[in-house]
Tab-separated table of C-alpha atoms and ligand atoms in Angstrom:
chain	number	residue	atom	x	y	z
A	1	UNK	CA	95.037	119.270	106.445
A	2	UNK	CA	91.552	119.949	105.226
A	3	UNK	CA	89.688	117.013	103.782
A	4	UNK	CA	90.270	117.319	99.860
A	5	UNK	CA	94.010	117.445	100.619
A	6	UNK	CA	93.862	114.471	102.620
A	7	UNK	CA	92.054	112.709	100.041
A	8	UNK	CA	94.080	114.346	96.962
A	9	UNK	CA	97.359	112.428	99.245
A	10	UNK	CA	95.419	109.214	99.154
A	11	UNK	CA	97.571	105.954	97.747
A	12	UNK	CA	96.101	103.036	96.238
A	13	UNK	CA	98.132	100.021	95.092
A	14	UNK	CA	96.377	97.919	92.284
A	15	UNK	CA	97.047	94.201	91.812
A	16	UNK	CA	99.042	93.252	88.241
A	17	UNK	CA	96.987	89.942	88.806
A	18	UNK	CA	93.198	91.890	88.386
A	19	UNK	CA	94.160	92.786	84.715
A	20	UNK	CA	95.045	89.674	83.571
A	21	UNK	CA	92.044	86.457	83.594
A	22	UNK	CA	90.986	84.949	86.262
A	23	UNK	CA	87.985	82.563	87.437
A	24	UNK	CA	86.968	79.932	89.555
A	25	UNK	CA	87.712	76.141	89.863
A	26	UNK	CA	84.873	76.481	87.579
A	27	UNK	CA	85.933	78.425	84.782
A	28	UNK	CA	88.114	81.440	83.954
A	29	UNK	CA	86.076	83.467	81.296
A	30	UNK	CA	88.900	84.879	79.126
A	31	UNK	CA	88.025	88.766	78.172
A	32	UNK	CA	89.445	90.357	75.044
A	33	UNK	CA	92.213	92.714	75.228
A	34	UNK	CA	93.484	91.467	78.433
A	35	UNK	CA	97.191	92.030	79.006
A	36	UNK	CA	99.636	89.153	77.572
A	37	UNK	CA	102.758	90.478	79.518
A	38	UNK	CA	103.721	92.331	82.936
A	39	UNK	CA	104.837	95.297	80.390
A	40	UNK	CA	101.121	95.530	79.638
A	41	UNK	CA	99.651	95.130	83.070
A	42	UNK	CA	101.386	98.071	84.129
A	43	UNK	CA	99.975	100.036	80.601
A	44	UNK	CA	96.843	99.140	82.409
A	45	UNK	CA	97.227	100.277	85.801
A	46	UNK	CA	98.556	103.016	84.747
A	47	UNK	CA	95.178	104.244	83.109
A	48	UNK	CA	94.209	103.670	86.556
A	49	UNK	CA	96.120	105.896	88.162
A	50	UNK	CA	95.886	108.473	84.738
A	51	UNK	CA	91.737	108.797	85.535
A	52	UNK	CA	91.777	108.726	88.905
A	53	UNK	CA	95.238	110.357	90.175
A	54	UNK	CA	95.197	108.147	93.019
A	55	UNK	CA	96.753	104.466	92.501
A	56	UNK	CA	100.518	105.315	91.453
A	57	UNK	CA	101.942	102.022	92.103
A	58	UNK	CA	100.682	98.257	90.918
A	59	UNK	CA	101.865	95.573	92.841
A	60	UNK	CA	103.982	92.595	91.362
A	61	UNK	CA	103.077	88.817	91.961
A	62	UNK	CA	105.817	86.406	91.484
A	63	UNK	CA	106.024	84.312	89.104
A	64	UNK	CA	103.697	85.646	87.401
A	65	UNK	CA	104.811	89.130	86.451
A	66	UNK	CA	108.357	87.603	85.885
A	67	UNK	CA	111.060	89.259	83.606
A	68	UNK	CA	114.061	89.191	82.237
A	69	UNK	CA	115.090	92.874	83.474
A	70	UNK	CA	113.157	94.121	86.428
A	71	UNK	CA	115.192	97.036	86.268
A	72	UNK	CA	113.374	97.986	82.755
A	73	UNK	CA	110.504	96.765	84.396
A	74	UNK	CA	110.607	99.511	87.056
A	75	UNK	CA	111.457	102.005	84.059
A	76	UNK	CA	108.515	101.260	81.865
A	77	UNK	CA	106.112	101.856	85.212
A	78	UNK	CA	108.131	105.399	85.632
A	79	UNK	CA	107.397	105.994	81.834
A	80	UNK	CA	103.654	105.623	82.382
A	81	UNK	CA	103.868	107.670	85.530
A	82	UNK	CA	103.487	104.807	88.215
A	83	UNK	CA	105.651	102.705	90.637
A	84	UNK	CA	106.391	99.032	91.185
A	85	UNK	CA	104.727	98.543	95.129
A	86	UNK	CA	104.293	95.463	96.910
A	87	UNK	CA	106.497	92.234	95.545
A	88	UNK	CA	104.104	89.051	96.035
A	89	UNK	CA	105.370	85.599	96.720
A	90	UNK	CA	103.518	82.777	95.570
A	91	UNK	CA	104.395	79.448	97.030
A	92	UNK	CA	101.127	77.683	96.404
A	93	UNK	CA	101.285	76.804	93.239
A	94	UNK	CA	104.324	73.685	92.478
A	95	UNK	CA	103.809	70.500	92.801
A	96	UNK	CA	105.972	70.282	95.686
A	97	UNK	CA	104.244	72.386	97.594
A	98	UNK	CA	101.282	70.175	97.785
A	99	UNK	CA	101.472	69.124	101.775
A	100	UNK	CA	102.991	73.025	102.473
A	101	UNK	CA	105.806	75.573	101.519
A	102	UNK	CA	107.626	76.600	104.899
A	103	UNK	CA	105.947	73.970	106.412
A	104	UNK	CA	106.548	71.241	104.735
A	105	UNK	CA	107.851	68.100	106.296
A	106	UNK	CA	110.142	67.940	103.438
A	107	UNK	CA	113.960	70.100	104.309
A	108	UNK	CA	114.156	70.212	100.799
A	109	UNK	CA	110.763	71.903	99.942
A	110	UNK	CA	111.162	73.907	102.651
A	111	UNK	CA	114.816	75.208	101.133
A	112	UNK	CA	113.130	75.309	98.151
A	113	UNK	CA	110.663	77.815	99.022
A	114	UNK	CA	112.722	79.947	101.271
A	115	UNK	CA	114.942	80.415	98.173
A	116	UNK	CA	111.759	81.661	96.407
A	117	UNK	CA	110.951	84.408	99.124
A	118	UNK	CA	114.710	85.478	99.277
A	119	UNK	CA	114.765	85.730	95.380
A	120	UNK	CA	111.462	88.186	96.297
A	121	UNK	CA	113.598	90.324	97.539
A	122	UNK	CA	116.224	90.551	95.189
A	123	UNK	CA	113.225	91.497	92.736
A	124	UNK	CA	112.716	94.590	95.578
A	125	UNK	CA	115.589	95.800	95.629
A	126	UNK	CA	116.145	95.857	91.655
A	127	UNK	CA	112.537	97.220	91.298
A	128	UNK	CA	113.208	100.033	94.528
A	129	UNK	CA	109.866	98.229	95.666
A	130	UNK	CA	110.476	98.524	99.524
A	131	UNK	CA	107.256	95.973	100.504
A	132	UNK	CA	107.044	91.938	100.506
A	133	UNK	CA	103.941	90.271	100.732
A	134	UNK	CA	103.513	87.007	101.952
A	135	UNK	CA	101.106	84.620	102.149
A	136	UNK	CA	101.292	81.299	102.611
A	137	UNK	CA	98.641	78.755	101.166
A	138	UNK	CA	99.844	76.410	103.807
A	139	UNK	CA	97.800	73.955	106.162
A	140	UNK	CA	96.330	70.485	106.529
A	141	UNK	CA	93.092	68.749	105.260
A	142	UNK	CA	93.217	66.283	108.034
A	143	UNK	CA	93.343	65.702	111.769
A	144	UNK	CA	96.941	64.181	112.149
A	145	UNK	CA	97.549	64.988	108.557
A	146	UNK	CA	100.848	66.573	109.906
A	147	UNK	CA	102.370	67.908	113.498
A	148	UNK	CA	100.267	71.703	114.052
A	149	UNK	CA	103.403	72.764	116.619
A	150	UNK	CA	106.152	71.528	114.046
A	151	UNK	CA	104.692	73.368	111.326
A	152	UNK	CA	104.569	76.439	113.545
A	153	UNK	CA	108.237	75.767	114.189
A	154	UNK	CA	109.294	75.584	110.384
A	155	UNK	CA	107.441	79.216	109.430
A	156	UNK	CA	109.486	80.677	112.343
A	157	UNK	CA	112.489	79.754	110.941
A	158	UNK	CA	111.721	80.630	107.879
A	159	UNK	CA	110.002	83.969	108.160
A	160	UNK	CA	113.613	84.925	110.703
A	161	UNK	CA	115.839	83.971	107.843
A	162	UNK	CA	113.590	86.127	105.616
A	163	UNK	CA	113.851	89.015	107.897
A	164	UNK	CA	117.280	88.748	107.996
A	165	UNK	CA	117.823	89.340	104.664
A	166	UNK	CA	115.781	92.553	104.419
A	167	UNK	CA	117.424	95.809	103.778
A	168	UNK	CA	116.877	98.620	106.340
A	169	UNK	CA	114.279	100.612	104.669
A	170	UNK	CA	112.609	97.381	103.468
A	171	UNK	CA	109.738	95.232	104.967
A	172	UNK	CA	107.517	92.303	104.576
A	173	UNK	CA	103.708	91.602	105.401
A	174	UNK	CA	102.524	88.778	106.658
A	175	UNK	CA	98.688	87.642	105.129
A	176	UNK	CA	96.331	85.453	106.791
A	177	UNK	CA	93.479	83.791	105.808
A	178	UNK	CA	91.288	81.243	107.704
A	179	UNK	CA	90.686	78.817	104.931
A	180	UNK	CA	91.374	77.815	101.443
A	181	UNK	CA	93.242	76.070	100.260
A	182	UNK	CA	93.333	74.134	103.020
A	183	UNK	CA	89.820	72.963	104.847
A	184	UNK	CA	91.138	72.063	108.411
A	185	UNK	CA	93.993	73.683	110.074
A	186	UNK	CA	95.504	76.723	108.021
A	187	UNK	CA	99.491	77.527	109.339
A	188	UNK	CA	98.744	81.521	109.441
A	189	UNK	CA	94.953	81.359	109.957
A	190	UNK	CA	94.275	84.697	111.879
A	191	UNK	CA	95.412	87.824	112.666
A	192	UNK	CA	96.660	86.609	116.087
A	193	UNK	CA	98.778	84.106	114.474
A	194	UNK	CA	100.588	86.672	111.815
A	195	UNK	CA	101.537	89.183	114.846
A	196	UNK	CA	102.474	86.951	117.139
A	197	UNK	CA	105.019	85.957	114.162
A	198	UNK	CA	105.847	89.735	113.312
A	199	UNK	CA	105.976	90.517	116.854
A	200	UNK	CA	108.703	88.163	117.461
A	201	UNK	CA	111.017	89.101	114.652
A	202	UNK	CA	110.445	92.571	114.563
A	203	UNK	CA	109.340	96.142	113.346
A	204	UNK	CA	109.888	95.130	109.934
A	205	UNK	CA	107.356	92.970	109.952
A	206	UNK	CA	103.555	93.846	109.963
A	207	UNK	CA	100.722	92.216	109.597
A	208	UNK	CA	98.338	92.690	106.172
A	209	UNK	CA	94.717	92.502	106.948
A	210	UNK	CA	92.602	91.192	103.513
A	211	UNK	CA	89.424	91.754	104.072
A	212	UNK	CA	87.908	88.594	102.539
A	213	UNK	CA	90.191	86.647	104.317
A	214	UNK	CA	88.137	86.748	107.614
A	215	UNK	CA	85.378	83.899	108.954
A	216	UNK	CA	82.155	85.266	108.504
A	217	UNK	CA	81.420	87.914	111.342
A	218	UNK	CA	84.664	89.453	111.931
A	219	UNK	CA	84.403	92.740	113.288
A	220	UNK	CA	87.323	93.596	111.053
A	221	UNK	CA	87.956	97.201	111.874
A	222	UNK	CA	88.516	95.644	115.604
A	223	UNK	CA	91.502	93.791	114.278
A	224	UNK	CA	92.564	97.185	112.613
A	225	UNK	CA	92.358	99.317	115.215
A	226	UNK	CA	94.035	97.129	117.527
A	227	UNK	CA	96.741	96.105	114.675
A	228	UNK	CA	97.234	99.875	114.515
A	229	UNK	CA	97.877	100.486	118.007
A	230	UNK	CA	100.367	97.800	118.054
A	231	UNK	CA	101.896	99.204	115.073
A	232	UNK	CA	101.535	95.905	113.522
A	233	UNK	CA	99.317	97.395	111.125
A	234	UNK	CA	101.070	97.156	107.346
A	235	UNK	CA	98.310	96.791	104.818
A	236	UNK	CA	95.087	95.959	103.372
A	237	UNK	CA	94.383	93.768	100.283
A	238	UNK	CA	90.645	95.172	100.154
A	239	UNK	CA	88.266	93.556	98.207
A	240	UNK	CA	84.619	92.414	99.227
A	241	UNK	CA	82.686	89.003	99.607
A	242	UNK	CA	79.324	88.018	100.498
A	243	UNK	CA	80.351	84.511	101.463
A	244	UNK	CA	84.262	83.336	101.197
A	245	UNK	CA	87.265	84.690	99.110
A	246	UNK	CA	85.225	86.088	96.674
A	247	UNK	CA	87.445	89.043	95.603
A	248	UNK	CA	84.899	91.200	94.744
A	249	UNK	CA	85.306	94.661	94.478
A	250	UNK	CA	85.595	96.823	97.794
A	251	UNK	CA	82.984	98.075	99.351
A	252	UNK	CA	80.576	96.105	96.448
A	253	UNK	CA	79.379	93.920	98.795
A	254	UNK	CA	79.452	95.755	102.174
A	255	UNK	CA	80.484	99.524	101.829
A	256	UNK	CA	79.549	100.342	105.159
A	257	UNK	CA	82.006	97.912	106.568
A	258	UNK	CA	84.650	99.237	104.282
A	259	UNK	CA	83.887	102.805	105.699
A	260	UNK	CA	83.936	101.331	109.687
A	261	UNK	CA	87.163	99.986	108.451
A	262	UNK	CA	88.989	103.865	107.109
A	263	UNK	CA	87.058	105.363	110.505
A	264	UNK	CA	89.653	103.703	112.400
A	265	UNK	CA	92.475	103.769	110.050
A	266	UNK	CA	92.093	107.482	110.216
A	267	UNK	CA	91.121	107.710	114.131
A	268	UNK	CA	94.271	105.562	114.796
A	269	UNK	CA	96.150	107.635	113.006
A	270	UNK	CA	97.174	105.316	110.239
A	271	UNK	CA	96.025	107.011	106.858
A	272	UNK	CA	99.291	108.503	106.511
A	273	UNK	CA	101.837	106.630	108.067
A	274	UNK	CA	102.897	103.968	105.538
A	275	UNK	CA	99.894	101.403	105.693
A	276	UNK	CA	99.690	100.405	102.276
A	277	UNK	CA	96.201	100.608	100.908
A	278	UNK	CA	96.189	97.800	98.215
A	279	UNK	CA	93.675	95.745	96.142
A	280	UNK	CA	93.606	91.835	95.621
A	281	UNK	CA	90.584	91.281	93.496
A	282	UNK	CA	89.917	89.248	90.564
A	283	UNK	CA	86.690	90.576	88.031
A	284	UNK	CA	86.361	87.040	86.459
A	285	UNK	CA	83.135	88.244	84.525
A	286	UNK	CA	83.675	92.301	84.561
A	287	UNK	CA	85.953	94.501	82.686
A	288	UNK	CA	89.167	94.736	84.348
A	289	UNK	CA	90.657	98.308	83.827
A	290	UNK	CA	87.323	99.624	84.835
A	291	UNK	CA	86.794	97.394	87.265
A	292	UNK	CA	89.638	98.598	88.874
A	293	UNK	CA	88.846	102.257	88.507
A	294	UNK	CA	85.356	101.877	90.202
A	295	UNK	CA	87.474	99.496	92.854
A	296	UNK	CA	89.495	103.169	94.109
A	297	UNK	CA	86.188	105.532	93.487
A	298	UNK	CA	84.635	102.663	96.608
A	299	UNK	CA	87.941	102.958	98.402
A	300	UNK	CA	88.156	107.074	97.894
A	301	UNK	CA	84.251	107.863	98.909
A	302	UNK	CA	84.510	105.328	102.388
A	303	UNK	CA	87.512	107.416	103.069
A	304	UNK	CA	85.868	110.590	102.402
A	305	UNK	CA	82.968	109.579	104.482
A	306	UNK	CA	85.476	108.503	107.219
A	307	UNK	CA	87.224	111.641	107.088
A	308	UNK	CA	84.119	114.000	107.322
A	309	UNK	CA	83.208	112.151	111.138
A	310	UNK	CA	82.814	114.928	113.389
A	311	UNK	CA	85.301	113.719	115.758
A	312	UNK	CA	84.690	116.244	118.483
A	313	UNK	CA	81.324	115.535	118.654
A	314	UNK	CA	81.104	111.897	118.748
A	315	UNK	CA	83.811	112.129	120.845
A	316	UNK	CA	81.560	114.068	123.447
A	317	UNK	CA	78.516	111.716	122.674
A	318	UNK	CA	80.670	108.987	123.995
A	319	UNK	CA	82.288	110.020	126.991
A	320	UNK	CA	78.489	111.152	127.919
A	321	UNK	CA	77.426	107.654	127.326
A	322	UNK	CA	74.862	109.018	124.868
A	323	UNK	CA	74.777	105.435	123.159
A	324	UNK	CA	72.648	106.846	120.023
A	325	UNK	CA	74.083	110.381	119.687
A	326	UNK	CA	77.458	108.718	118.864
A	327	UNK	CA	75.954	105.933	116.488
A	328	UNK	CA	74.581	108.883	114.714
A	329	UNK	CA	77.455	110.848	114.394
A	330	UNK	CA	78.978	108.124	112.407
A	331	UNK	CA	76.172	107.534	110.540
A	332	UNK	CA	75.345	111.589	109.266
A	333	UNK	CA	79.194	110.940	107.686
A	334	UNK	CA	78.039	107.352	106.011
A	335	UNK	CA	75.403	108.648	104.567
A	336	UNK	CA	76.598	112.295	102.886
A	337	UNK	CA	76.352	111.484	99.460
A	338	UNK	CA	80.702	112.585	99.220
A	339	UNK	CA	80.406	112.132	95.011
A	340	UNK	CA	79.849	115.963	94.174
A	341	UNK	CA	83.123	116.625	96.580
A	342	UNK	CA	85.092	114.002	95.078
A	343	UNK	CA	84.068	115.167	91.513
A	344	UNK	CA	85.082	118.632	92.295
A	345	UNK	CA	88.030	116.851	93.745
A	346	UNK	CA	88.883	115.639	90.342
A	347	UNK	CA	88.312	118.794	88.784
A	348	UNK	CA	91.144	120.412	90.985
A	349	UNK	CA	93.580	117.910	89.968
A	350	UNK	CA	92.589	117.834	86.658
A	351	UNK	CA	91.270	114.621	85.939
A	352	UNK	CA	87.193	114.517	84.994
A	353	UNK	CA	85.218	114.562	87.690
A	354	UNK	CA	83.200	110.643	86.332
A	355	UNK	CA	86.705	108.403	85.966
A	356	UNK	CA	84.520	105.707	84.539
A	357	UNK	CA	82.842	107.568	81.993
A	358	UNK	CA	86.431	109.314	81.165
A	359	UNK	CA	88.098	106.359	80.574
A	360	UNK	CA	85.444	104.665	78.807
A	361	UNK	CA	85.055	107.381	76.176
A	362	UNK	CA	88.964	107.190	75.952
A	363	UNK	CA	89.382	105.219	73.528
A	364	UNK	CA	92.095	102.767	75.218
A	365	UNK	CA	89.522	100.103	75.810
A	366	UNK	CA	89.190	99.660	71.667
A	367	UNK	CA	92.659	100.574	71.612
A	368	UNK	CA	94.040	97.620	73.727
A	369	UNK	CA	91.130	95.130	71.964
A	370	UNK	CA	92.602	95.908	68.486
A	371	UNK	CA	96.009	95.918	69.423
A	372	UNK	CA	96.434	92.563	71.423
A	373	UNK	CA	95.576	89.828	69.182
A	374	UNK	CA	98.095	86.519	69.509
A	375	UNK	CA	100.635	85.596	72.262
A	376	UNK	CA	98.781	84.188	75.677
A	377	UNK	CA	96.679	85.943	77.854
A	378	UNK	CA	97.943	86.476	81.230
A	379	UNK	CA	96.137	84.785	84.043
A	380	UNK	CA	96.912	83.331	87.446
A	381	UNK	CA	99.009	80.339	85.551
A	382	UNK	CA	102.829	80.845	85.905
B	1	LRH	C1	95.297	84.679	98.755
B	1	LRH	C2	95.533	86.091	98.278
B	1	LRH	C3	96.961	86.559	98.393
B	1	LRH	C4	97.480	86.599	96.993
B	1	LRH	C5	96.457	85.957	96.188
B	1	LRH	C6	96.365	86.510	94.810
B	1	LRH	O1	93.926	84.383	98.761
B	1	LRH	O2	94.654	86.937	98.931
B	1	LRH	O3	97.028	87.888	98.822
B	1	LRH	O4	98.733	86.169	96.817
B	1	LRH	O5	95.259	86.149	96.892
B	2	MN	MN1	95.223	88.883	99.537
């Protein structure tokens, strides 16, 4: 498949959270015209997906994109011409849940938020989403705080009866992160931890790298190749950060590491084979629905880059040992300026070849100012 097919086949999942507001522990700067319901998060990824032609389904974060009919959820999305993807648990933010979810000492806050993930996946199966994403805000603050091995204990046994309820075409991914909430021991820290866990239970589970999720250092396309060869490899929630969870954009902060990171998606053979490729970022002080637009251009040009490695020859560079002929194989692909291919791209499909300037001479960004005055904004509250 020559390269501008590959890339016309690319799949990007956008987050219903980045339309709505979001902030720090600071401040959340509201924006005008920001979506009020999931009904209008999807109106927005979907002009996503319209100017680029390659994000056709938003992921869903529970409870906040909950409905009354997720059925006529799933229908609206088809309207606009995009899919439901991932379903997102969120068990990190009731009271209960302040000493841990799955983990919790407490049988009946444990119960409590198994019966949340289960009810996750009656929202798949209603939506036809076939993905659950979970992670877990779980961990200690302490030394002693609570028993590490126990709480290891409690997410096995919840994560199996999860598993067990999946249907057969359906999966979950498991997310780590290394900090944050929790500033001592987290319960699903690193990658090791979350496929040890999905190696246990079972092919449908995978592991879900986010790549601001990582101490600082992390070769992270290391974890992906070797995720990948495992077969352990389900997603990405890309976004960038220069120092923590920032949730940047991808490839804002570090585009080279984002295009280390599709080099061995593709060399492992995983750019088509079901990884899904989403976003988890929040653009507290930029314009969402563009924000989100120039989020897929970063994740489309790394992967164009990736694609156009010559694989033969830095394949022959390195089994010479020819240290600096292979380092600049990879680095004649970085650095090909892949915008006039992706614009022609465009043109091919249709779209404009500059989504930004498309959409903002569309007249939606007015549109959705004027028309969404009243009712609450949407934001990372329930
Ligand atoms: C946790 C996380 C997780 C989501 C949340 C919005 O930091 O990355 O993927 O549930 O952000
Ligand atoms: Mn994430």
């Amino acid at each position: 498949m020559d390269i501008k097919a590959q890339l016309r086949a690319q799949h990007i999942e956008t987050p219903s959270w980045a339309y709505g507001n979001s902030g720090t522990r600071f401040k959340v700067f509201a924006q005008r015209g920001v979506p009020r319901d999931p009904y209008e998060k999807i109106a927005d990824a979907a002009q996503v997906h319209l100017f680029t032609g390659v994000a056709p389904t938003v992921a869903l974060h529970i409870p906040w994109d909950r409905v009354d009919d997720y059925a006529d959820l799933a229908r609206h999305a088809r309207e606009l011409g995009v899919g439901i993807g991932a379903i997102n648990s969120n068990v990190f933010q009731d009271d209960d849940y302040m000493l841990g979810s799955v983990t919790n000492p407490d049988a009946r806050v444990r119960r409590k938020a198994i019966q949340h993930l289960l009810d996750c996946v009656d929202i798949m199966d209603a939506t036809g989403s076939d993905t659950l994403k979970l992670w877990f805000s779980d961990g200690i603050n302490y030394p002693g705080q609570d028993d590490i091995r126990a709480r290891q204990d409690r997410l096995a046994e919840a994560l199996t009866e999860v598993y067990a309820r999946l249907g057969p075409s359906q999966r979950f991914l498991l997310e780590y992160k290394f900090f944050e909430p929790a500033f001592y021991a987290t319960d699903v820290p690193d990658w090791g931890t979350a496929y040890a866990h999905c190696l246990r239970l079972g092919p449908q589970a995978q592991v879900v790298v986010d790549t601001g999720h990582h101490a600082p250092g992390t070769n992270i396309e290391f974890i992906v190749a070797f995720l990948l060869r495992e077969g352990k490899l389900g997603g990405f929630d890309f976004n960038s950060r220069f120092y923590a969870d920032d949730d940047l954009m991808v490839g804002a902060a570090d585009p080279f590491q984002l295009f280390r990171i599709m080099y061995e998606v593709i060399r492992g053979g995983g750019y088509t084979s079901g990884i899904a490729f989403m976003l988890d970022q929040c653009h507290n002080i930029e314009p969402k629905i563009p924000g989100q637009i120039r989020s897929v251009m970063n994740v489309q040009e790394a992967t164009a880059k990736a694609l156009l490695v010559d694989r033969a020859a830095l394949a022959n560079a390195q089994t010479a040992g020819d240290v600096l002929a292979a380092n600049a194989v990879l680095m004649d692909a970085y650095n090909t300026d892949v915008r006039p291919l992706l614009a022609d791209l465009r043109q091919e499909m249709s779209l404009a070849p500059d989504p930004m300037a498309a959409y903002a001479a569309s007249g939606y960004p007015e549109k959705i100012v004027t028309e969404r005055v009243g009712g609450a904004q949407a934001g990372w509250g329930a």
